[in-house]
Amino acid sequence: MSHDDEERRPVVPAELRGYLAEVVRRVRAVCGERVVSVLAVGSVALGDYRHGRSDVDVVVVVEPGLPGAALRELAERLSHRRLPCPAAGLELVVYGADAAGRPAGGAGYLLNLNTGPLLAERADLDTTGAAAFWFAVDRSIAHRAGLTLWGAPARRVVAEPAPAELFAALRAAVREHADGTGHLADNRVLNGCRAVVFCRTGRWPAKRAAAGRIAAVEPGFRPLLEAAVRSYERPRPEAVDLPAAEVRAFLAWAGERVEEAAAGG
């Protein structure tokens, strides 16, 4: 897999600048000198943030040994109740520098925080039962495209999972989307596109760009992919249903492409 960056480095969207600056301030206030890096990942890092639709994804790397009390305090101070999130939600993950620096595929976090107007509130300090594959994918995105908000650059502090671990995570992610529970149909389709493009190019594209690339070479899926993009461009509560059978067929195809890439890697 190539380690080339995307040519265009994104900037923090105007709607999020004040909020993310305050997130950084609160992380540093709670964690002090233990903070190694604060990174924007997800749609912000990939240059495809959609206000009213996208979450804001943040990775925090700290020196090992941060007390649980500090993690609980951080979760409380970043809660939507205390710091209103202007995005659909904040998904913030704290890793110890030792875990972040290993090319592993497990969840590995110290804190997994979800908060915001459209997210169910959760603050997990225990990885038991966590869907580890999402964290492996997010660390790959962080390593390759993480946007530094404070501290050390992403490549220095977040390792990419080893290829076998990353392909296993992609297979699990596509399978979960194929099951159809807990995710909007448009996001399931676009994440499938993104997984296939990554397997083919070694780069993490934005979701809409990934759909365009797949539609260009797979015309049979083009109507579904164009419908998914149109839905994704609407606010999250206004997302539209997509034909269930077509979504399943596309995700089965995407799963086969991931399997092929894994076998060839």
PDB file of C-alpha atoms in Angstrom:
ATOM      1  CA  MET A   1       0.000   0.000   0.000  1.00  0.00           C
ATOM      2  CA  SER A   2       1.246   3.473  -0.850  1.00  0.00           C
ATOM      3  CA  HIS A   3       1.836   6.008   1.910  1.00  0.00           C
ATOM      4  CA  ASP A   4       1.334   9.007  -0.379  1.00  0.00           C
ATOM      5  CA  ASP A   5      -0.804  11.783   1.053  1.00  0.00           C
ATOM      6  CA  GLU A   6      -3.694  13.293  -0.820  1.00  0.00           C
ATOM      7  CA  GLU A   7      -2.373  16.271  -2.775  1.00  0.00           C
ATOM      8  CA  ARG A   8      -4.741  18.787  -1.213  1.00  0.00           C
ATOM      9  CA  ARG A   9      -4.401  19.311   2.504  1.00  0.00           C
ATOM     10  CA  PRO A  10      -7.730  20.399   3.978  1.00  0.00           C
ATOM     11  CA  VAL A  11      -8.303  23.136   6.513  1.00  0.00           C
ATOM     12  CA  VAL A  12     -10.698  23.179   9.435  1.00  0.00           C
ATOM     13  CA  PRO A  13     -14.141  24.302   8.207  1.00  0.00           C
ATOM     14  CA  ALA A  14     -15.174  27.741   9.419  1.00  0.00           C
ATOM     15  CA  GLU A  15     -18.189  26.289  11.258  1.00  0.00           C
ATOM     16  CA  LEU A  16     -15.881  24.199  13.449  1.00  0.00           C
ATOM     17  CA  ARG A  17     -12.879  26.438  14.104  1.00  0.00           C
ATOM     18  CA  GLY A  18     -14.012  27.945  17.379  1.00  0.00           C
ATOM     19  CA  TYR A  19     -15.403  24.653  18.620  1.00  0.00           C
ATOM     20  CA  LEU A  20     -12.277  22.639  17.845  1.00  0.00           C
ATOM     21  CA  ALA A  21     -10.073  25.320  19.362  1.00  0.00           C
ATOM     22  CA  GLU A  22     -12.087  24.964  22.567  1.00  0.00           C
ATOM     23  CA  VAL A  23     -11.883  21.160  22.393  1.00  0.00           C
ATOM     24  CA  VAL A  24      -8.092  21.453  22.201  1.00  0.00           C
ATOM     25  CA  ARG A  25      -8.065  23.934  25.084  1.00  0.00           C
ATOM     26  CA  ARG A  26     -10.117  21.619  27.306  1.00  0.00           C
ATOM     27  CA  VAL A  27      -8.034  18.561  26.385  1.00  0.00           C
ATOM     28  CA  ARG A  28      -4.882  20.417  27.379  1.00  0.00           C
ATOM     29  CA  ALA A  29      -6.479  21.823  30.545  1.00  0.00           C
ATOM     30  CA  VAL A  30      -7.500  18.362  31.750  1.00  0.00           C
ATOM     31  CA  CYS A  31      -4.546  16.293  30.509  1.00  0.00           C
ATOM     32  CA  GLY A  32      -1.793  18.894  30.904  1.00  0.00           C
ATOM     33  CA  GLU A  33       1.682  17.962  29.786  1.00  0.00           C
ATOM     34  CA  ARG A  34       0.596  14.407  29.031  1.00  0.00           C
ATOM     35  CA  VAL A  35      -1.009  15.523  25.749  1.00  0.00           C
ATOM     36  CA  VAL A  36       1.097  14.461  22.770  1.00  0.00           C
ATOM     37  CA  SER A  37      -1.195  15.340  19.878  1.00  0.00           C
ATOM     38  CA  VAL A  38      -4.751  16.342  18.991  1.00  0.00           C
ATOM     39  CA  LEU A  39      -5.807  15.404  15.463  1.00  0.00           C
ATOM     40  CA  ALA A  40      -8.869  15.909  13.312  1.00  0.00           C
ATOM     41  CA  VAL A  41      -9.686  12.781  11.319  1.00  0.00           C
ATOM     42  CA  GLY A  42     -12.756  11.622   9.386  1.00  0.00           C
ATOM     43  CA  SER A  43     -14.526  14.030   7.052  1.00  0.00           C
ATOM     44  CA  VAL A  44     -12.609  17.079   8.316  1.00  0.00           C
ATOM     45  CA  ALA A  45      -9.240  15.495   7.531  1.00  0.00           C
ATOM     46  CA  LEU A  46     -10.457  14.175   4.178  1.00  0.00           C
ATOM     47  CA  GLY A  47     -11.889  17.539   3.102  1.00  0.00           C
ATOM     48  CA  ASP A  48     -15.533  16.455   2.886  1.00  0.00           C
ATOM     49  CA  TYR A  49     -17.155  17.843   6.029  1.00  0.00           C
ATOM     50  CA  ARG A  50     -20.888  18.482   5.483  1.00  0.00           C
ATOM     51  CA  HIS A  51     -22.353  20.839   8.081  1.00  0.00           C
ATOM     52  CA  GLY A  52     -25.569  19.391   9.467  1.00  0.00           C
ATOM     53  CA  ARG A  53     -24.637  15.923   8.285  1.00  0.00           C
ATOM     54  CA  SER A  54     -21.080  15.032   9.297  1.00  0.00           C
ATOM     55  CA  ASP A  55     -19.711  14.224  12.705  1.00  0.00           C
ATOM     56  CA  VAL A  56     -16.469  15.843  13.787  1.00  0.00           C
ATOM     57  CA  ASP A  57     -13.917  13.110  14.522  1.00  0.00           C
ATOM     58  CA  VAL A  58     -10.971  13.770  16.825  1.00  0.00           C
ATOM     59  CA  VAL A  59      -8.084  11.577  17.960  1.00  0.00           C
ATOM     60  CA  VAL A  60      -6.167  12.540  21.099  1.00  0.00           C
ATOM     61  CA  VAL A  61      -2.844  10.882  21.887  1.00  0.00           C
ATOM     62  CA  VAL A  62      -1.560  11.104  25.450  1.00  0.00           C
ATOM     63  CA  GLU A  63       1.394   9.743  27.318  1.00  0.00           C
ATOM     64  CA  PRO A  64       0.666   6.367  28.938  1.00  0.00           C
ATOM     65  CA  GLY A  65      -0.739   6.271  32.428  1.00  0.00           C
ATOM     66  CA  LEU A  66      -3.326   9.056  32.273  1.00  0.00           C
ATOM     67  CA  PRO A  67      -5.579   8.419  35.295  1.00  0.00           C
ATOM     68  CA  GLY A  68      -9.129   7.257  34.745  1.00  0.00           C
ATOM     69  CA  ALA A  69     -10.359  10.252  36.749  1.00  0.00           C
ATOM     70  CA  ALA A  70      -8.834  12.585  34.152  1.00  0.00           C
ATOM     71  CA  LEU A  71     -10.502  10.661  31.334  1.00  0.00           C
ATOM     72  CA  ARG A  72     -13.869  10.875  33.060  1.00  0.00           C
ATOM     73  CA  GLU A  73     -13.381  14.595  33.668  1.00  0.00           C
ATOM     74  CA  LEU A  74     -12.476  15.097  30.001  1.00  0.00           C
ATOM     75  CA  ALA A  75     -15.619  13.274  28.887  1.00  0.00           C
ATOM     76  CA  GLU A  76     -17.714  15.466  31.154  1.00  0.00           C
ATOM     77  CA  ARG A  77     -16.101  18.728  30.014  1.00  0.00           C
ATOM     78  CA  LEU A  78     -16.524  17.817  26.341  1.00  0.00           C
ATOM     79  CA  SER A  79     -20.093  16.598  26.714  1.00  0.00           C
ATOM     80  CA  HIS A  80     -22.628  18.375  24.507  1.00  0.00           C
ATOM     81  CA  ARG A  81     -24.290  19.507  27.741  1.00  0.00           C
ATOM     82  CA  ARG A  82     -21.164  21.460  28.691  1.00  0.00           C
ATOM     83  CA  LEU A  83     -19.789  22.319  25.238  1.00  0.00           C
ATOM     84  CA  PRO A  84     -22.497  22.397  22.553  1.00  0.00           C
ATOM     85  CA  CYS A  85     -21.302  20.671  19.404  1.00  0.00           C
ATOM     86  CA  PRO A  86     -22.132  22.516  16.168  1.00  0.00           C
ATOM     87  CA  ALA A  87     -21.750  19.343  14.088  1.00  0.00           C
ATOM     88  CA  ALA A  88     -24.064  16.341  14.077  1.00  0.00           C
ATOM     89  CA  GLY A  89     -21.849  15.001  16.834  1.00  0.00           C
ATOM     90  CA  LEU A  90     -18.363  14.723  18.292  1.00  0.00           C
ATOM     91  CA  GLU A  91     -16.635  11.353  18.130  1.00  0.00           C
ATOM     92  CA  LEU A  92     -13.443  11.699  20.156  1.00  0.00           C
ATOM     93  CA  VAL A  93     -11.068   8.844  20.923  1.00  0.00           C
ATOM     94  CA  VAL A  94      -8.161   9.054  23.358  1.00  0.00           C
ATOM     95  CA  TYR A  95      -5.227   6.661  22.915  1.00  0.00           C
ATOM     96  CA  GLY A  96      -2.122   6.153  24.960  1.00  0.00           C
ATOM     97  CA  ALA A  97       0.965   6.874  22.878  1.00  0.00           C
ATOM     98  CA  ASP A  98       2.125   3.279  23.311  1.00  0.00           C
ATOM     99  CA  ALA A  99      -1.106   1.870  21.854  1.00  0.00           C
ATOM    100  CA  ALA A 100      -1.374   4.501  19.117  1.00  0.00           C
ATOM    101  CA  GLY A 101       2.173   3.776  18.026  1.00  0.00           C
ATOM    102  CA  ARG A 102       1.637   0.016  17.539  1.00  0.00           C
ATOM    103  CA  PRO A 103       0.572  -1.326  14.102  1.00  0.00           C
ATOM    104  CA  ALA A 104      -2.242  -3.291  15.733  1.00  0.00           C
ATOM    105  CA  GLY A 105      -5.865  -3.803  14.804  1.00  0.00           C
ATOM    106  CA  GLY A 106      -7.625  -3.788  18.177  1.00  0.00           C
ATOM    107  CA  ALA A 107      -9.720  -0.988  19.639  1.00  0.00           C
ATOM    108  CA  GLY A 108      -6.937   0.036  22.032  1.00  0.00           C
ATOM    109  CA  TYR A 109      -8.488   3.249  23.301  1.00  0.00           C
ATOM    110  CA  LEU A 110      -8.467   4.812  26.756  1.00  0.00           C
ATOM    111  CA  LEU A 111     -11.679   6.775  26.112  1.00  0.00           C
ATOM    112  CA  ASN A 112     -14.278   6.553  23.368  1.00  0.00           C
ATOM    113  CA  LEU A 113     -16.590   9.573  23.601  1.00  0.00           C
ATOM    114  CA  ASN A 114     -19.706  10.182  21.504  1.00  0.00           C
ATOM    115  CA  THR A 115     -21.682  13.327  22.172  1.00  0.00           C
ATOM    116  CA  GLY A 116     -23.681  15.889  20.250  1.00  0.00           C
ATOM    117  CA  PRO A 117     -27.162  16.819  19.082  1.00  0.00           C
ATOM    118  CA  LEU A 118     -27.629  13.753  16.838  1.00  0.00           C
ATOM    119  CA  LEU A 119     -25.530  11.167  18.702  1.00  0.00           C
ATOM    120  CA  ALA A 120     -26.412   8.975  21.623  1.00  0.00           C
ATOM    121  CA  GLU A 121     -24.235  10.023  24.566  1.00  0.00           C
ATOM    122  CA  ARG A 122     -21.559   7.508  25.526  1.00  0.00           C
ATOM    123  CA  ALA A 123     -18.197   7.641  27.249  1.00  0.00           C
ATOM    124  CA  ASP A 124     -16.505   4.247  27.258  1.00  0.00           C
ATOM    125  CA  LEU A 125     -13.295   3.587  29.162  1.00  0.00           C
ATOM    126  CA  ASP A 126     -13.475  -0.170  28.577  1.00  0.00           C
ATOM    127  CA  THR A 127     -12.875  -1.706  25.137  1.00  0.00           C
ATOM    128  CA  THR A 128     -14.852  -4.853  25.986  1.00  0.00           C
ATOM    129  CA  GLY A 129     -17.477  -5.361  23.304  1.00  0.00           C
ATOM    130  CA  ALA A 130     -16.196  -2.492  21.146  1.00  0.00           C
ATOM    131  CA  ALA A 131     -16.359  -2.859  17.364  1.00  0.00           C
ATOM    132  CA  ALA A 132     -12.571  -2.864  17.061  1.00  0.00           C
ATOM    133  CA  PHE A 133     -12.558  -2.629  13.276  1.00  0.00           C
ATOM    134  CA  TRP A 134     -13.828   0.961  13.247  1.00  0.00           C
ATOM    135  CA  PHE A 135     -10.923   2.064  15.417  1.00  0.00           C
ATOM    136  CA  ALA A 136      -8.397   0.316  13.162  1.00  0.00           C
ATOM    137  CA  VAL A 137      -9.859   2.082  10.118  1.00  0.00           C
ATOM    138  CA  ASP A 138      -9.826   5.425  11.930  1.00  0.00           C
ATOM    139  CA  ARG A 139      -6.180   4.983  12.919  1.00  0.00           C
ATOM    140  CA  SER A 140      -5.279   4.253   9.305  1.00  0.00           C
ATOM    141  CA  ILE A 141      -7.039   7.468   8.260  1.00  0.00           C
ATOM    142  CA  ALA A 142      -5.321   9.337  11.094  1.00  0.00           C
ATOM    143  CA  HIS A 143      -1.896   8.042  10.063  1.00  0.00           C
ATOM    144  CA  ARG A 144      -2.344   8.888   6.414  1.00  0.00           C
ATOM    145  CA  ALA A 145      -4.449  12.040   6.543  1.00  0.00           C
ATOM    146  CA  GLY A 146      -4.777  13.265  10.149  1.00  0.00           C
ATOM    147  CA  LEU A 147      -4.978  17.047  10.426  1.00  0.00           C
ATOM    148  CA  THR A 148      -2.919  18.294  13.381  1.00  0.00           C
ATOM    149  CA  LEU A 149      -4.855  20.628  15.674  1.00  0.00           C
ATOM    150  CA  TRP A 150      -2.133  20.675  18.324  1.00  0.00           C
ATOM    151  CA  GLY A 151       1.111  18.858  19.004  1.00  0.00           C
ATOM    152  CA  ALA A 152       3.007  16.241  17.046  1.00  0.00           C
ATOM    153  CA  PRO A 153       2.092  15.338  13.448  1.00  0.00           C
ATOM    154  CA  ALA A 154      -0.121  12.319  12.950  1.00  0.00           C
ATOM    155  CA  ARG A 155       2.488  10.197  11.180  1.00  0.00           C
ATOM    156  CA  ARG A 156       4.814  10.479  14.189  1.00  0.00           C
ATOM    157  CA  VAL A 157       2.304   9.330  16.790  1.00  0.00           C
ATOM    158  CA  VAL A 158      -0.302   7.099  15.107  1.00  0.00           C
ATOM    159  CA  ALA A 159       0.825   3.895  13.410  1.00  0.00           C
ATOM    160  CA  GLU A 160      -1.068   2.331  10.558  1.00  0.00           C
ATOM    161  CA  PRO A 161      -2.406  -1.137  11.401  1.00  0.00           C
ATOM    162  CA  ALA A 162      -0.466  -3.911   9.690  1.00  0.00           C
ATOM    163  CA  PRO A 163      -1.970  -4.927   6.319  1.00  0.00           C
ATOM    164  CA  ALA A 164      -3.522  -8.147   7.618  1.00  0.00           C
ATOM    165  CA  GLU A 165      -5.120  -6.255  10.511  1.00  0.00           C
ATOM    166  CA  LEU A 166      -6.376  -3.472   8.258  1.00  0.00           C
ATOM    167  CA  PHE A 167      -7.877  -5.822   5.670  1.00  0.00           C
ATOM    168  CA  ALA A 168      -9.588  -7.733   8.479  1.00  0.00           C
ATOM    169  CA  ALA A 169     -11.026  -4.442   9.726  1.00  0.00           C
ATOM    170  CA  LEU A 170     -12.272  -3.500   6.259  1.00  0.00           C
ATOM    171  CA  ARG A 171     -13.920  -6.892   5.813  1.00  0.00           C
ATOM    172  CA  ALA A 172     -15.661  -6.516   9.175  1.00  0.00           C
ATOM    173  CA  ALA A 173     -16.789  -2.970   8.375  1.00  0.00           C
ATOM    174  CA  VAL A 174     -18.310  -3.962   5.042  1.00  0.00           C
ATOM    175  CA  ARG A 175     -20.030  -6.951   6.679  1.00  0.00           C
ATOM    176  CA  GLU A 176     -21.561  -4.708   9.333  1.00  0.00           C
ATOM    177  CA  HIS A 177     -22.846  -2.323   6.677  1.00  0.00           C
ATOM    178  CA  ALA A 178     -24.254  -5.259   4.716  1.00  0.00           C
ATOM    179  CA  ASP A 179     -26.225  -6.284   7.824  1.00  0.00           C
ATOM    180  CA  GLY A 180     -27.808  -2.838   7.698  1.00  0.00           C
ATOM    181  CA  THR A 181     -28.234  -2.137  11.406  1.00  0.00           C
ATOM    182  CA  GLY A 182     -27.421   1.195  13.014  1.00  0.00           C
ATOM    183  CA  HIS A 183     -26.324   3.085   9.902  1.00  0.00           C
ATOM    184  CA  LEU A 184     -28.021   5.233   7.290  1.00  0.00           C
ATOM    185  CA  ALA A 185     -28.206   3.528   3.893  1.00  0.00           C
ATOM    186  CA  ASP A 186     -26.315   6.303   2.111  1.00  0.00           C
ATOM    187  CA  ASN A 187     -23.458   6.089   4.595  1.00  0.00           C
ATOM    188  CA  ARG A 188     -23.299   2.307   4.225  1.00  0.00           C
ATOM    189  CA  VAL A 189     -22.974   2.639   0.458  1.00  0.00           C
ATOM    190  CA  LEU A 190     -20.423   5.455   0.584  1.00  0.00           C
ATOM    191  CA  ASN A 191     -18.283   3.682   3.156  1.00  0.00           C
ATOM    192  CA  GLY A 192     -18.319   0.650   0.873  1.00  0.00           C
ATOM    193  CA  CYS A 193     -17.070   2.865  -1.966  1.00  0.00           C
ATOM    194  CA  ARG A 194     -14.340   4.267   0.235  1.00  0.00           C
ATOM    195  CA  ALA A 195     -13.151   0.804   1.277  1.00  0.00           C
ATOM    196  CA  VAL A 196     -12.889  -0.348  -2.345  1.00  0.00           C
ATOM    197  CA  VAL A 197     -11.025   2.772  -3.459  1.00  0.00           C
ATOM    198  CA  PHE A 198      -8.595   2.390  -0.564  1.00  0.00           C
ATOM    199  CA  CYS A 199      -7.948  -1.231  -1.498  1.00  0.00           C
ATOM    200  CA  ARG A 200      -7.262  -0.205  -5.074  1.00  0.00           C
ATOM    201  CA  THR A 201      -5.182   2.924  -4.483  1.00  0.00           C
ATOM    202  CA  GLY A 202      -3.797   2.817  -0.932  1.00  0.00           C
ATOM    203  CA  ARG A 203      -5.389   6.211  -0.243  1.00  0.00           C
ATOM    204  CA  TRP A 204      -8.382   7.189   1.844  1.00  0.00           C
ATOM    205  CA  PRO A 205     -10.693   9.301  -0.328  1.00  0.00           C
ATOM    206  CA  ALA A 206     -13.590  11.449   0.780  1.00  0.00           C
ATOM    207  CA  LYS A 207     -16.853   9.512   0.593  1.00  0.00           C
ATOM    208  CA  ARG A 208     -18.375  11.450  -2.289  1.00  0.00           C
ATOM    209  CA  ALA A 209     -15.138  11.310  -4.277  1.00  0.00           C
ATOM    210  CA  ALA A 210     -15.002   7.554  -3.702  1.00  0.00           C
ATOM    211  CA  ALA A 211     -18.544   7.168  -5.045  1.00  0.00           C
ATOM    212  CA  GLY A 212     -17.601   9.128  -8.157  1.00  0.00           C
ATOM    213  CA  ARG A 213     -14.589   6.916  -8.799  1.00  0.00           C
ATOM    214  CA  ILE A 214     -16.593   3.710  -8.462  1.00  0.00           C
ATOM    215  CA  ALA A 215     -19.492   5.023 -10.568  1.00  0.00           C
ATOM    216  CA  ALA A 216     -17.067   5.889 -13.362  1.00  0.00           C
ATOM    217  CA  VAL A 217     -15.930   2.288 -13.739  1.00  0.00           C
ATOM    218  CA  GLU A 218     -19.025   0.382 -12.555  1.00  0.00           C
ATOM    219  CA  PRO A 219     -21.946   1.888 -14.509  1.00  0.00           C
ATOM    220  CA  GLY A 220     -24.355  -0.734 -13.228  1.00  0.00           C
ATOM    221  CA  PHE A 221     -24.060   0.768  -9.743  1.00  0.00           C
ATOM    222  CA  ARG A 222     -24.090   4.406 -10.889  1.00  0.00           C
ATOM    223  CA  PRO A 223     -27.788   5.161 -10.153  1.00  0.00           C
ATOM    224  CA  LEU A 224     -27.463   3.820  -6.621  1.00  0.00           C
ATOM    225  CA  LEU A 225     -24.206   5.683  -5.964  1.00  0.00           C
ATOM    226  CA  GLU A 226     -25.582   8.956  -7.307  1.00  0.00           C
ATOM    227  CA  ALA A 227     -28.666   8.551  -5.119  1.00  0.00           C
ATOM    228  CA  ALA A 228     -26.450   7.867  -2.103  1.00  0.00           C
ATOM    229  CA  VAL A 229     -24.466  11.041  -2.752  1.00  0.00           C
ATOM    230  CA  ARG A 230     -27.637  13.129  -3.116  1.00  0.00           C
ATOM    231  CA  SER A 231     -28.927  11.750   0.176  1.00  0.00           C
ATOM    232  CA  TYR A 232     -25.573  12.332   1.889  1.00  0.00           C
ATOM    233  CA  GLU A 233     -25.697  15.989   0.838  1.00  0.00           C
ATOM    234  CA  ARG A 234     -28.914  16.495   2.812  1.00  0.00           C
ATOM    235  CA  PRO A 235     -29.010  17.125   6.583  1.00  0.00           C
ATOM    236  CA  ARG A 236     -28.890  13.860   8.490  1.00  0.00           C
ATOM    237  CA  PRO A 237     -32.577  13.879   9.558  1.00  0.00           C
ATOM    238  CA  GLU A 238     -33.537  14.320   5.883  1.00  0.00           C
ATOM    239  CA  ALA A 239     -31.568  11.347   4.517  1.00  0.00           C
ATOM    240  CA  VAL A 240     -33.629   9.291   2.080  1.00  0.00           C
ATOM    241  CA  ASP A 241     -34.158   5.550   1.888  1.00  0.00           C
ATOM    242  CA  LEU A 242     -32.309   3.628  -0.801  1.00  0.00           C
ATOM    243  CA  PRO A 243     -33.505   0.373  -2.381  1.00  0.00           C
ATOM    244  CA  ALA A 244     -32.539  -2.292   0.151  1.00  0.00           C
ATOM    245  CA  ALA A 245     -31.844  -4.996  -2.423  1.00  0.00           C
ATOM    246  CA  GLU A 246     -29.572  -2.692  -4.422  1.00  0.00           C
ATOM    247  CA  VAL A 247     -27.692  -1.663  -1.292  1.00  0.00           C
ATOM    248  CA  ARG A 248     -27.150  -5.309  -0.339  1.00  0.00           C
ATOM    249  CA  ALA A 249     -25.980  -6.164  -3.851  1.00  0.00           C
ATOM    250  CA  PHE A 250     -23.516  -3.294  -3.885  1.00  0.00           C
ATOM    251  CA  LEU A 251     -22.100  -4.151  -0.478  1.00  0.00           C
ATOM    252  CA  ALA A 252     -21.745  -7.799  -1.486  1.00  0.00           C
ATOM    253  CA  TRP A 253     -19.742  -6.608  -4.496  1.00  0.00           C
ATOM    254  CA  ALA A 254     -17.654  -4.292  -2.290  1.00  0.00           C
ATOM    255  CA  GLY A 255     -16.970  -7.151   0.121  1.00  0.00           C
ATOM    256  CA  GLU A 256     -15.701  -9.284  -2.753  1.00  0.00           C
ATOM    257  CA  ARG A 257     -13.329  -6.503  -3.842  1.00  0.00           C
ATOM    258  CA  VAL A 258     -11.954  -6.228  -0.308  1.00  0.00           C
ATOM    259  CA  GLU A 259     -11.459  -9.995  -0.178  1.00  0.00           C
ATOM    260  CA  GLU A 260      -9.598  -9.897  -3.493  1.00  0.00           C
ATOM    261  CA  ALA A 261      -7.326  -7.123  -2.235  1.00  0.00           C
ATOM    262  CA  ALA A 262      -6.649  -8.999   0.996  1.00  0.00           C
ATOM    263  CA  ALA A 263      -5.767 -12.156  -0.899  1.00  0.00           C
ATOM    264  CA  GLY A 264      -3.418 -10.235  -3.176  1.00  0.00           C
ATOM    265  CA  GLY A 265      -1.805  -8.260  -0.345  1.00  0.00           C
TER     266      GLY A 265
END
